[in-house]
């Protein structure tokens, strides 16, 4: 079992050893750790803080505000898969130099999503956007979806080369042409795809 799924007070020796490794310079990714932040949030936060200076790839789910702030400030982060919940209301601060180049995001409410995309607008090239309405962990997302997320993209002045729309809920092909058309009008310079209709291979960190 991933250490991030171990409750506070359990597997302490392994957790201490992991923190010691994180304190060593040069960690680019968290091998064998998928950072789920809501089980032992204090330990997970310390892992993120220690790895922050050099981390380049990260899977993080169910972050609290303090986790999001730490991740947001990582100076060398290039690739991230972020699964959030609707309770995450934080608007993230602007960054002098955004670093993210590849992002897959699900469940992040609009204020946090807009601020995240704006902070990395100059560097972000590939975005996998979950377009399920109400997409979040533990909820049953609805696949039918209106234009709101595309308005979010329009606000962010993105310079994407590729946008992949995907659904954590059930995929309904009949809704895709309209979604893709809206996205292409918003991002005319990007390749816009539906993961299911265009059979886009899932990309792993």
mmCIF file of C-alpha atoms in Angstrom:
data_model
loop_
_atom_site.group_PDB
_atom_site.id
_atom_site.type_symbol
_atom_site.label_atom_id
_atom_site.label_comp_id
_atom_site.label_asym_id
_atom_site.label_seq_id
_atom_site.Cartn_x
_atom_site.Cartn_y
_atom_site.Cartn_z
ATOM 1 C CA UNK A 1 0.000 0.000 0.000
ATOM 2 C CA UNK A 2 1.205 3.499 -0.845
ATOM 3 C CA UNK A 3 2.477 5.300 2.248
ATOM 4 C CA UNK A 4 0.124 8.186 1.522
ATOM 5 C CA UNK A 5 -2.769 5.815 2.254
ATOM 6 C CA UNK A 6 -1.397 4.940 5.701
ATOM 7 C CA UNK A 7 -3.213 6.661 8.561
ATOM 8 C CA UNK A 8 -1.382 9.025 10.934
ATOM 9 C CA UNK A 9 0.687 7.077 13.453
ATOM 10 C CA UNK A 10 1.050 3.991 11.253
ATOM 11 C CA UNK A 11 4.130 2.814 9.320
ATOM 12 C CA UNK A 12 6.121 5.488 11.083
ATOM 13 C CA UNK A 13 9.568 4.037 10.363
ATOM 14 C CA UNK A 14 8.856 4.008 6.633
ATOM 15 C CA UNK A 15 7.505 7.543 6.762
ATOM 16 C CA UNK A 16 10.542 8.843 8.626
ATOM 17 C CA UNK A 17 12.861 7.107 6.156
ATOM 18 C CA UNK A 18 10.955 8.636 3.251
ATOM 19 C CA UNK A 19 11.289 12.115 4.724
ATOM 20 C CA UNK A 20 15.015 11.574 5.143
ATOM 21 C CA UNK A 21 15.307 10.614 1.472
ATOM 22 C CA UNK A 22 13.299 13.662 0.489
ATOM 23 C CA UNK A 23 15.812 15.804 2.340
ATOM 24 C CA UNK A 24 18.577 14.686 0.003
ATOM 25 C CA UNK A 25 19.129 16.908 -3.048
ATOM 26 C CA UNK A 26 18.112 15.936 -6.546
ATOM 27 C CA UNK A 27 14.686 14.230 -6.270
ATOM 28 C CA UNK A 28 12.921 14.827 -9.593
ATOM 29 C CA UNK A 29 9.877 12.646 -9.003
ATOM 30 C CA UNK A 30 8.324 10.813 -6.067
ATOM 31 C CA UNK A 31 8.965 7.195 -6.976
ATOM 32 C CA UNK A 32 6.333 4.796 -5.611
ATOM 33 C CA UNK A 33 4.452 7.685 -3.956
ATOM 34 C CA UNK A 34 1.129 8.947 -5.278
ATOM 35 C CA UNK A 35 0.503 11.930 -3.057
ATOM 36 C CA UNK A 36 -2.987 11.562 -1.679
ATOM 37 C CA UNK A 37 -3.158 14.381 0.824
ATOM 38 C CA UNK A 38 -6.297 13.714 2.866
ATOM 39 C CA UNK A 39 -5.234 10.583 4.791
ATOM 40 C CA UNK A 40 -2.147 11.829 6.642
ATOM 41 C CA UNK A 41 -2.099 15.476 5.549
ATOM 42 C CA UNK A 42 0.717 16.626 7.847
ATOM 43 C CA UNK A 43 3.136 13.943 6.643
ATOM 44 C CA UNK A 44 2.219 14.428 2.988
ATOM 45 C CA UNK A 45 2.734 18.174 3.329
ATOM 46 C CA UNK A 46 6.218 17.609 4.751
ATOM 47 C CA UNK A 47 7.056 15.268 1.856
ATOM 48 C CA UNK A 48 6.012 17.941 -0.625
ATOM 49 C CA UNK A 49 7.934 20.667 1.177
ATOM 50 C CA UNK A 50 11.148 18.655 1.285
ATOM 51 C CA UNK A 51 10.901 17.624 -2.354
ATOM 52 C CA UNK A 52 9.818 21.062 -3.566
ATOM 53 C CA UNK A 53 13.186 22.541 -4.662
ATOM 54 C CA UNK A 54 13.951 19.907 -7.317
ATOM 55 C CA UNK A 55 10.694 18.071 -8.077
ATOM 56 C CA UNK A 56 9.786 17.980 -11.785
ATOM 57 C CA UNK A 57 6.894 15.462 -11.929
ATOM 58 C CA UNK A 58 4.057 14.954 -9.462
ATOM 59 C CA UNK A 59 0.776 13.104 -9.005
ATOM 60 C CA UNK A 60 -1.239 14.759 -6.232
ATOM 61 C CA UNK A 61 -4.822 14.155 -5.153
ATOM 62 C CA UNK A 62 -7.236 15.655 -2.627
ATOM 63 C CA UNK A 63 -4.897 18.471 -1.588
ATOM 64 C CA UNK A 64 -5.776 20.931 1.133
ATOM 65 C CA UNK A 65 -4.961 24.598 0.673
ATOM 66 C CA UNK A 66 -1.527 24.231 2.256
ATOM 67 C CA UNK A 67 -0.663 21.369 -0.112
ATOM 68 C CA UNK A 68 -1.799 23.357 -3.141
ATOM 69 C CA UNK A 69 0.235 26.384 -2.095
ATOM 70 C CA UNK A 70 3.342 24.227 -1.691
ATOM 71 C CA UNK A 71 2.881 22.533 -5.065
ATOM 72 C CA UNK A 72 2.088 25.833 -6.752
ATOM 73 C CA UNK A 73 5.395 27.327 -5.605
ATOM 74 C CA UNK A 74 7.607 24.439 -6.793
ATOM 75 C CA UNK A 75 10.169 26.169 -9.017
ATOM 76 C CA UNK A 76 11.041 23.252 -11.326
ATOM 77 C CA UNK A 77 7.742 21.378 -11.625
ATOM 78 C CA UNK A 78 7.144 20.463 -15.281
ATOM 79 C CA UNK A 79 4.433 17.771 -15.255
ATOM 80 C CA UNK A 80 1.535 17.332 -12.836
ATOM 81 C CA UNK A 81 -1.623 15.264 -12.519
ATOM 82 C CA UNK A 82 -3.942 16.981 -10.038
ATOM 83 C CA UNK A 83 -7.185 15.543 -8.662
ATOM 84 C CA UNK A 84 -8.970 17.959 -6.350
ATOM 85 C CA UNK A 85 -12.339 18.287 -4.643
ATOM 86 C CA UNK A 86 -15.051 20.916 -4.839
ATOM 87 C CA UNK A 87 -14.108 22.125 -1.346
ATOM 88 C CA UNK A 88 -10.849 23.590 -2.695
ATOM 89 C CA UNK A 89 -11.748 27.284 -2.940
ATOM 90 C CA UNK A 90 -8.257 28.732 -2.896
ATOM 91 C CA UNK A 91 -7.250 31.240 -5.566
ATOM 92 C CA UNK A 92 -3.538 30.730 -6.119
ATOM 93 C CA UNK A 93 -1.145 33.690 -6.339
ATOM 94 C CA UNK A 94 0.579 34.820 -9.504
ATOM 95 C CA UNK A 95 4.081 33.510 -10.186
ATOM 96 C CA UNK A 96 7.012 35.462 -11.650
ATOM 97 C CA UNK A 97 7.958 32.474 -13.814
ATOM 98 C CA UNK A 98 5.533 29.573 -14.288
ATOM 99 C CA UNK A 99 7.163 26.217 -14.998
ATOM 100 C CA UNK A 100 4.397 23.704 -15.779
ATOM 101 C CA UNK A 101 4.496 22.343 -19.318
ATOM 102 C CA UNK A 102 2.057 19.396 -18.982
ATOM 103 C CA UNK A 103 -1.019 19.286 -16.742
ATOM 104 C CA UNK A 104 -3.900 16.878 -16.245
ATOM 105 C CA UNK A 105 -6.528 18.285 -13.899
ATOM 106 C CA UNK A 106 -9.823 17.037 -12.495
ATOM 107 C CA UNK A 107 -12.234 18.421 -9.932
ATOM 108 C CA UNK A 108 -10.542 21.754 -9.297
ATOM 109 C CA UNK A 109 -13.149 24.507 -8.777
ATOM 110 C CA UNK A 110 -13.066 27.511 -11.061
ATOM 111 C CA UNK A 111 -11.213 30.065 -8.860
ATOM 112 C CA UNK A 112 -8.314 27.696 -8.229
ATOM 113 C CA UNK A 113 -8.309 26.394 -11.817
ATOM 114 C CA UNK A 114 -8.217 29.882 -13.322
ATOM 115 C CA UNK A 115 -5.427 31.035 -11.022
ATOM 116 C CA UNK A 116 -3.400 27.860 -11.669
ATOM 117 C CA UNK A 117 -3.710 28.183 -15.443
ATOM 118 C CA UNK A 118 -2.980 31.905 -15.384
ATOM 119 C CA UNK A 119 0.154 31.366 -13.302
ATOM 120 C CA UNK A 120 1.532 28.883 -15.855
ATOM 121 C CA UNK A 121 0.019 30.365 -19.022
ATOM 122 C CA UNK A 122 3.386 31.218 -20.558
ATOM 123 C CA UNK A 123 4.900 27.748 -20.067
ATOM 124 C CA UNK A 124 1.938 25.336 -20.312
ATOM 125 C CA UNK A 125 1.829 23.466 -23.618
ATOM 126 C CA UNK A 126 -0.341 20.393 -22.978
ATOM 127 C CA UNK A 127 -3.541 20.404 -20.909
ATOM 128 C CA UNK A 128 -5.727 17.391 -20.176
ATOM 129 C CA UNK A 129 -8.973 18.909 -18.893
ATOM 130 C CA UNK A 130 -11.707 16.866 -17.226
ATOM 131 C CA UNK A 131 -14.892 18.317 -18.677
ATOM 132 C CA UNK A 132 -17.299 16.338 -16.502
ATOM 133 C CA UNK A 133 -19.699 18.691 -14.792
ATOM 134 C CA UNK A 134 -19.111 18.355 -11.070
ATOM 135 C CA UNK A 135 -16.055 16.169 -11.570
ATOM 136 C CA UNK A 136 -14.546 15.319 -8.202
ATOM 137 C CA UNK A 137 -13.400 12.352 -6.177
ATOM 138 C CA UNK A 138 -16.283 10.405 -4.690
ATOM 139 C CA UNK A 139 -18.935 12.059 -6.857
ATOM 140 C CA UNK A 140 -20.698 10.734 -9.918
ATOM 141 C CA UNK A 141 -19.800 13.245 -12.636
ATOM 142 C CA UNK A 142 -22.262 14.149 -15.357
ATOM 143 C CA UNK A 143 -20.860 13.929 -18.835
ATOM 144 C CA UNK A 144 -23.102 16.596 -20.356
ATOM 145 C CA UNK A 145 -21.374 19.867 -19.986
ATOM 146 C CA UNK A 146 -21.858 23.499 -20.988
ATOM 147 C CA UNK A 147 -19.449 26.212 -22.107
ATOM 148 C CA UNK A 148 -18.248 27.365 -18.677
ATOM 149 C CA UNK A 149 -14.836 25.612 -18.705
ATOM 150 C CA UNK A 150 -14.111 27.070 -22.124
ATOM 151 C CA UNK A 151 -14.802 30.531 -20.715
ATOM 152 C CA UNK A 152 -12.236 29.615 -18.067
ATOM 153 C CA UNK A 153 -9.712 28.815 -20.801
ATOM 154 C CA UNK A 154 -10.469 32.090 -22.560
ATOM 155 C CA UNK A 155 -9.666 34.041 -19.380
ATOM 156 C CA UNK A 156 -6.242 32.476 -18.996
ATOM 157 C CA UNK A 157 -4.436 33.613 -22.175
ATOM 158 C CA UNK A 158 -3.025 30.121 -22.683
ATOM 159 C CA UNK A 159 -0.442 29.247 -25.332
ATOM 160 C CA UNK A 160 -1.271 25.558 -25.584
ATOM 161 C CA UNK A 161 -0.094 23.343 -28.393
ATOM 162 C CA UNK A 162 -2.557 20.601 -27.381
ATOM 163 C CA UNK A 163 -5.773 20.342 -25.365
ATOM 164 C CA UNK A 164 -7.235 16.927 -24.557
ATOM 165 C CA UNK A 165 -10.801 16.845 -23.224
ATOM 166 C CA UNK A 166 -11.615 13.824 -21.106
ATOM 167 C CA UNK A 167 -14.347 12.758 -18.729
ATOM 168 C CA UNK A 168 -14.022 11.061 -15.368
ATOM 169 C CA UNK A 169 -17.694 10.173 -15.798
ATOM 170 C CA UNK A 170 -19.460 8.325 -18.586
ATOM 171 C CA UNK A 171 -18.483 9.492 -22.057
ATOM 172 C CA UNK A 172 -21.300 10.487 -24.433
ATOM 173 C CA UNK A 173 -19.955 10.833 -28.006
ATOM 174 C CA UNK A 174 -22.983 12.878 -29.114
ATOM 175 C CA UNK A 175 -21.828 15.814 -27.003
ATOM 176 C CA UNK A 176 -18.260 15.885 -28.285
ATOM 177 C CA UNK A 177 -18.608 17.836 -31.559
ATOM 178 C CA UNK A 178 -20.076 20.846 -29.759
ATOM 179 C CA UNK A 179 -17.469 20.715 -27.002
ATOM 180 C CA UNK A 180 -14.600 20.417 -29.449
ATOM 181 C CA UNK A 181 -15.936 23.281 -31.566
ATOM 182 C CA UNK A 182 -16.142 25.584 -28.530
ATOM 183 C CA UNK A 183 -12.628 24.658 -27.463
ATOM 184 C CA UNK A 184 -11.216 25.221 -30.958
ATOM 185 C CA UNK A 185 -12.788 28.661 -31.145
ATOM 186 C CA UNK A 186 -11.217 29.494 -27.794
ATOM 187 C CA UNK A 187 -7.783 28.065 -28.683
ATOM 188 C CA UNK A 188 -7.434 28.333 -32.475
ATOM 189 C CA UNK A 189 -3.699 27.606 -32.398
ATOM 190 C CA UNK A 190 -3.966 24.349 -30.435
ATOM 191 C CA UNK A 191 -4.684 20.766 -31.432
ATOM 192 C CA UNK A 192 -7.946 19.995 -29.606
ATOM 193 C CA UNK A 193 -8.891 16.347 -29.076
ATOM 194 C CA UNK A 194 -11.417 14.203 -27.240
ATOM 195 C CA UNK A 195 -9.619 11.387 -25.476
ATOM 196 C CA UNK A 196 -12.315 8.832 -26.303
ATOM 197 C CA UNK A 197 -13.495 9.920 -29.753
ATOM 198 C CA UNK A 198 -9.962 10.534 -31.012
ATOM 199 C CA UNK A 199 -8.585 7.489 -29.170
ATOM 200 C CA UNK A 200 -5.837 9.487 -27.523
ATOM 201 C CA UNK A 201 -3.529 7.176 -25.532
ATOM 202 C CA UNK A 202 -3.517 7.852 -21.808
ATOM 203 C CA UNK A 203 -0.282 9.554 -20.811
ATOM 204 C CA UNK A 204 1.347 8.528 -17.564
ATOM 205 C CA UNK A 205 3.795 10.365 -15.363
#
